[in-house]
């Protein structure tokens, strides 16, 4: 459900409906579509406090490249040296980007790209495949890696000085670390020996706390904000996917946009607003933003036949991608 797919994206569509507050998209909302030069498919992964966006795109040879889109709309494409496929996952307020790339042997490595364009590759000791999923404003990176059997995953945190610490929640046979906040707390999920997924939060001091929303049969924790609130999704016993937010006090609230048959919450900003996507009964995905008070607004960029919203900053700007009628993916910026 929430495993690191690496070089691909998906939205699970099942079936669900719960009561929720509803809001119609405000008339002042603007959408900006963008694509790097030569793109045949654009995927926007993250937006920072200044409105810079990172992600990746495919060229005509179906090779992926990383990009950064500045607030003024300027797009810079990049690839780590030796990359045959690049995915950029997260951008911090200083413009540093974390992600992963494949080499000519199809092995994934983590990278961090500084604002000046300098790229540093890294791998935890013993890694046969590294995925860098989140970077905070201090330059610390959270992610996961595979070991020699290429099955079991382990979480890691890489300090700004390059020191890497590996970790796994107790009972984990597969760990994915998705996000790291300003205080160094990490959110992610792990699989136990019964192949059940649970959410976890790892404090800066290494303390681990496992959690599951009530009624969860599988839990994925996707993003943690500076206050320690976590957004994610879980499947119930009928394999129906619902979104949740876990407050710092550990209170968990489940929610779904009206008409949803599967809800994914991908990002939460420091004000408590959540962005994500949901599937309807026609297997069409739509973006949503949930305000801290629980009000949910559904949206789709003009011309979209499927929308996925992946990042939201404190100003409420949302980045993601949508498919047009020709099934071509484009990046978008939604500005409230």
XYZ file of C-alpha atoms in Angstrom:
336
model
C 0.000 0.000 0.000
C 2.658 2.515 0.985
C 5.830 0.736 -0.008
C 8.486 2.694 -1.847
C 7.574 1.967 -5.449
C 10.783 3.477 -6.819
C 10.548 4.865 -10.374
C 6.754 4.797 -10.559
C 3.544 6.028 -8.944
C 0.136 4.556 -8.262
C -3.194 5.343 -6.619
C -5.078 2.466 -5.015
C -8.817 2.684 -5.710
C -11.052 0.647 -3.442
C -14.313 1.794 -1.825
C -15.192 4.129 1.092
C -17.437 6.973 2.248
C -17.559 8.949 5.487
C -19.146 12.190 6.568
C -16.966 15.255 5.976
C -17.272 18.985 5.674
C -17.251 20.135 2.055
C -16.125 23.323 0.381
C -16.348 24.479 -3.224
C -13.071 25.612 -4.766
C -12.724 29.355 -4.421
C -12.918 31.426 -7.570
C -9.582 33.058 -6.710
C -7.735 29.727 -6.974
C -5.279 29.614 -9.873
C -3.668 26.653 -11.637
C -0.358 26.749 -13.440
C 0.587 23.828 -15.673
C 4.253 23.175 -16.374
C 6.544 20.694 -18.094
C 10.332 20.689 -18.450
C 11.590 20.992 -22.021
C 11.420 17.614 -23.766
C 9.062 16.086 -21.200
C 6.665 13.322 -22.204
C 5.386 13.023 -18.640
C 5.944 15.318 -15.638
C 5.615 14.362 -11.962
C 5.863 17.024 -9.250
C 6.826 15.521 -5.891
C 7.354 18.372 -3.424
C 6.991 22.135 -2.904
C 8.948 24.210 -0.400
C 8.113 27.282 1.664
C 9.293 29.642 -1.098
C 7.214 27.954 -3.802
C 10.038 26.033 -5.502
C 8.965 22.626 -6.786
C 10.941 19.470 -7.438
C 10.096 16.217 -9.179
C 11.027 14.297 -12.279
C 10.005 13.863 -15.894
C 10.387 11.330 -18.677
C 11.937 12.105 -22.040
C 11.049 10.519 -25.395
C 13.287 7.554 -24.578
C 11.382 6.989 -21.313
C 14.425 8.049 -19.288
C 13.617 10.004 -16.124
C 15.404 13.211 -15.094
C 15.134 15.380 -12.008
C 14.000 19.000 -12.129
C 13.627 22.066 -9.951
C 11.054 24.720 -10.833
C 11.827 28.090 -9.245
C 9.078 30.366 -7.971
C 9.437 32.495 -11.141
C 8.722 29.434 -13.300
C 12.286 28.771 -14.436
C 12.866 25.008 -14.716
C 16.283 23.393 -14.306
C 16.795 19.750 -15.266
C 19.496 17.649 -13.588
C 20.933 14.158 -13.205
C 23.610 12.868 -10.840
C 26.787 11.734 -12.666
C 26.328 8.188 -13.961
C 22.537 8.283 -13.684
C 20.391 6.377 -16.166
C 17.161 7.345 -14.358
C 16.636 10.088 -11.774
C 13.770 10.788 -9.362
C 13.726 13.857 -7.099
C 11.529 13.318 -4.037
C 11.762 16.296 -1.676
C 12.932 19.928 -1.562
C 13.631 21.940 1.585
C 13.271 25.680 2.216
C 16.897 26.287 1.244
C 16.410 24.635 -2.143
C 18.292 21.408 -1.403
C 16.777 18.358 -3.106
C 16.865 14.695 -2.092
C 16.062 11.708 -4.263
C 17.462 8.619 -5.919
C 18.935 7.541 -9.231
C 19.744 4.325 -11.062
C 23.188 3.562 -12.413
C 24.023 1.544 -15.528
C 23.643 -1.662 -13.500
C 20.086 -0.673 -12.441
C 21.203 -0.103 -8.844
C 19.527 2.766 -6.955
C 21.589 5.296 -5.006
C 20.523 8.233 -2.872
C 21.550 11.785 -3.692
C 21.329 15.300 -2.332
C 21.524 18.296 -4.648
C 22.535 21.600 -3.072
C 20.920 24.856 -4.175
C 24.067 25.661 -6.215
C 23.599 22.434 -8.200
C 26.316 20.389 -6.511
C 25.190 16.747 -6.281
C 26.399 14.247 -3.684
C 25.633 10.534 -4.016
C 25.360 8.297 -0.954
C 24.393 4.820 0.260
C 24.079 3.340 3.738
C 26.604 0.609 4.476
C 25.482 -2.692 2.945
C 22.888 -1.087 0.682
C 21.991 -2.676 -2.640
C 19.350 -0.039 -3.351
C 18.891 3.366 -1.667
C 15.808 5.617 -1.694
C 16.016 9.160 -0.259
C 12.453 10.264 0.470
C 12.523 13.404 2.621
C 14.857 16.286 3.497
C 14.381 18.862 6.248
C 15.592 22.443 6.418
C 18.761 21.419 8.283
C 19.729 19.079 5.447
C 18.957 15.817 7.248
C 17.560 13.138 4.944
C 15.255 10.196 5.712
C 14.763 7.197 3.499
C 15.174 3.460 3.194
C 17.471 0.939 1.595
C 17.551 -2.711 0.632
C 20.156 -5.136 1.866
C 21.849 -7.973 0.010
C 18.704 -10.111 -0.310
C 16.976 -7.149 -2.041
C 13.759 -7.902 -0.137
C 13.984 -6.524 3.383
C 14.078 -2.732 3.704
C 15.625 -0.678 6.486
C 15.109 2.945 7.420
C 17.937 5.447 7.585
C 18.614 9.034 8.520
C 21.539 10.913 6.980
C 22.813 13.939 8.893
C 23.976 17.037 7.033
C 27.599 15.988 7.679
C 26.985 12.729 5.832
C 26.738 10.439 8.856
C 24.140 7.717 8.190
C 22.208 5.870 10.898
C 20.167 2.771 10.047
C 17.043 1.833 12.030
C 14.024 -0.482 12.157
C 11.009 -0.486 14.465
C 10.784 -3.546 16.715
C 9.287 -6.489 14.818
C 9.866 -4.949 11.381
C 10.808 -7.072 8.387
C 10.542 -4.131 5.963
C 10.866 -0.439 6.911
C 10.131 2.660 4.788
C 10.932 6.148 6.126
C 8.929 8.731 4.184
C 9.425 12.123 5.834
C 11.594 14.052 8.316
C 10.567 17.280 10.022
C 12.497 20.310 11.248
C 13.134 18.699 14.657
C 14.479 15.487 13.138
C 11.400 13.341 13.800
C 10.746 10.772 11.082
C 7.437 9.261 9.944
C 7.063 6.078 7.954
C 5.664 2.574 7.982
C 6.897 -0.963 8.434
C 5.734 -4.481 7.714
C 5.640 -7.119 10.438
C 6.133 -10.892 10.136
C 2.425 -11.296 9.335
C 2.792 -8.887 6.379
C 0.722 -6.233 8.141
C 1.818 -2.590 7.808
C 1.967 -0.203 10.754
C 2.819 3.473 11.010
C 5.736 4.684 13.081
C 7.313 7.895 14.278
C 10.985 8.025 15.237
C 12.052 10.855 17.530
C 15.402 12.574 16.994
C 16.833 10.617 19.936
C 15.919 7.339 18.219
C 12.835 6.516 20.276
C 10.295 4.625 18.133
C 6.515 4.699 18.485
C 4.290 2.406 16.431
C 0.656 3.302 15.714
C -2.445 2.338 13.752
C -5.752 4.159 13.300
C -8.713 2.301 14.872
C -9.931 -0.405 12.488
C -6.759 -0.398 10.400
C -5.620 -3.572 8.685
C -2.659 -1.763 7.037
C -1.271 1.674 7.888
C 0.941 4.017 5.878
C 2.382 7.203 7.424
C 3.467 9.571 4.651
C 4.374 12.983 6.057
C 5.187 14.679 9.367
C 5.078 18.440 9.963
C 7.163 20.598 12.291
C 4.616 20.206 15.101
C 4.695 16.415 14.917
C 1.337 15.904 13.203
C 1.353 13.008 10.717
C -0.796 12.476 7.623
C -1.262 9.150 5.907
C -3.748 6.470 4.949
C -4.917 3.071 6.107
C -6.936 0.154 4.813
C -9.848 -1.222 6.776
C -10.854 -4.896 6.986
C -12.688 -4.574 3.658
C -9.524 -3.276 1.963
C -11.049 0.205 1.707
C -8.514 3.029 1.966
C -9.098 6.063 4.207
C -6.931 9.060 5.079
C -5.949 9.995 8.618
C -4.202 12.700 10.583
C -2.398 11.877 13.826
C -1.963 14.862 16.134
C 1.087 15.384 18.315
C -0.990 14.186 21.296
C -1.465 10.876 19.382
C -5.156 11.488 18.659
C -6.003 9.989 15.259
C -8.774 11.345 13.015
C -9.946 9.457 9.932
C -11.465 11.264 6.946
C -12.583 10.884 3.330
C -13.825 13.444 0.806
C -17.503 12.874 -0.131
C -17.737 10.375 -2.983
C -14.348 8.860 -2.260
C -13.749 5.166 -2.834
C -10.083 5.436 -1.764
C -8.277 8.332 -0.100
C -4.527 9.039 0.130
C -3.131 11.864 2.292
C 0.340 12.736 1.026
C 1.461 15.949 2.724
C 0.682 18.075 5.785
C 1.957 21.620 6.271
C 2.890 23.276 9.544
C -0.572 24.859 9.804
C -2.218 21.438 9.675
C -3.581 21.593 6.118
C -3.388 18.292 4.244
C -3.115 17.628 0.509
C -3.753 14.353 -1.270
C -6.000 12.595 -3.736
C -8.990 10.299 -3.783
C -10.615 7.952 -6.268
C -14.295 8.120 -7.191
C -16.654 5.321 -8.272
C -15.495 5.747 -11.876
C -11.865 5.092 -10.884
C -10.993 8.733 -11.537
C -8.664 10.440 -9.061
C -9.142 14.009 -7.817
C -7.010 16.263 -5.660
C -8.148 17.516 -2.282
C -7.022 19.873 0.437
C -8.253 19.460 4.003
C -8.047 22.527 6.237
C -7.080 22.188 9.903
C -10.761 22.600 10.845
C -11.670 19.534 8.753
C -13.147 21.348 5.765
C -12.334 19.433 2.569
C -12.051 21.009 -0.871
C -11.871 18.812 -3.956
C -10.124 20.081 -7.075
C -8.836 19.236 -10.536
C -6.685 21.404 -12.816
C -8.439 22.388 -16.068
C -8.288 19.539 -18.561
C -7.470 16.902 -15.952
C -8.775 13.351 -16.251
C -6.812 12.201 -13.160
C -5.263 14.388 -10.455
C -2.702 13.611 -7.760
C -1.607 16.233 -5.210
C 1.702 15.487 -3.464
C 2.947 18.596 -1.657
C 1.519 21.581 0.220
C 3.443 24.481 1.764
C 2.450 26.815 4.595
C 0.929 29.315 2.160
C -1.432 26.605 0.928
C 0.207 26.240 -2.488
C -0.076 22.673 -3.775
C 2.097 20.836 -6.290
C 1.270 17.611 -8.088
C 0.459 16.180 -11.479
C -2.531 15.457 -13.637
C -3.241 13.441 -16.740
C -4.836 15.031 -19.786
C -7.253 13.351 -22.217
C -4.277 11.768 -24.000
C -3.057 10.213 -20.722
C -0.025 12.530 -20.680
C 1.087 13.670 -17.223
C 1.788 17.352 -16.528
C 2.976 19.128 -13.410
C 0.712 21.685 -11.780
C 0.849 24.395 -9.142
C -2.385 25.282 -7.339
C -2.271 28.694 -5.678
C -5.123 29.642 -3.310
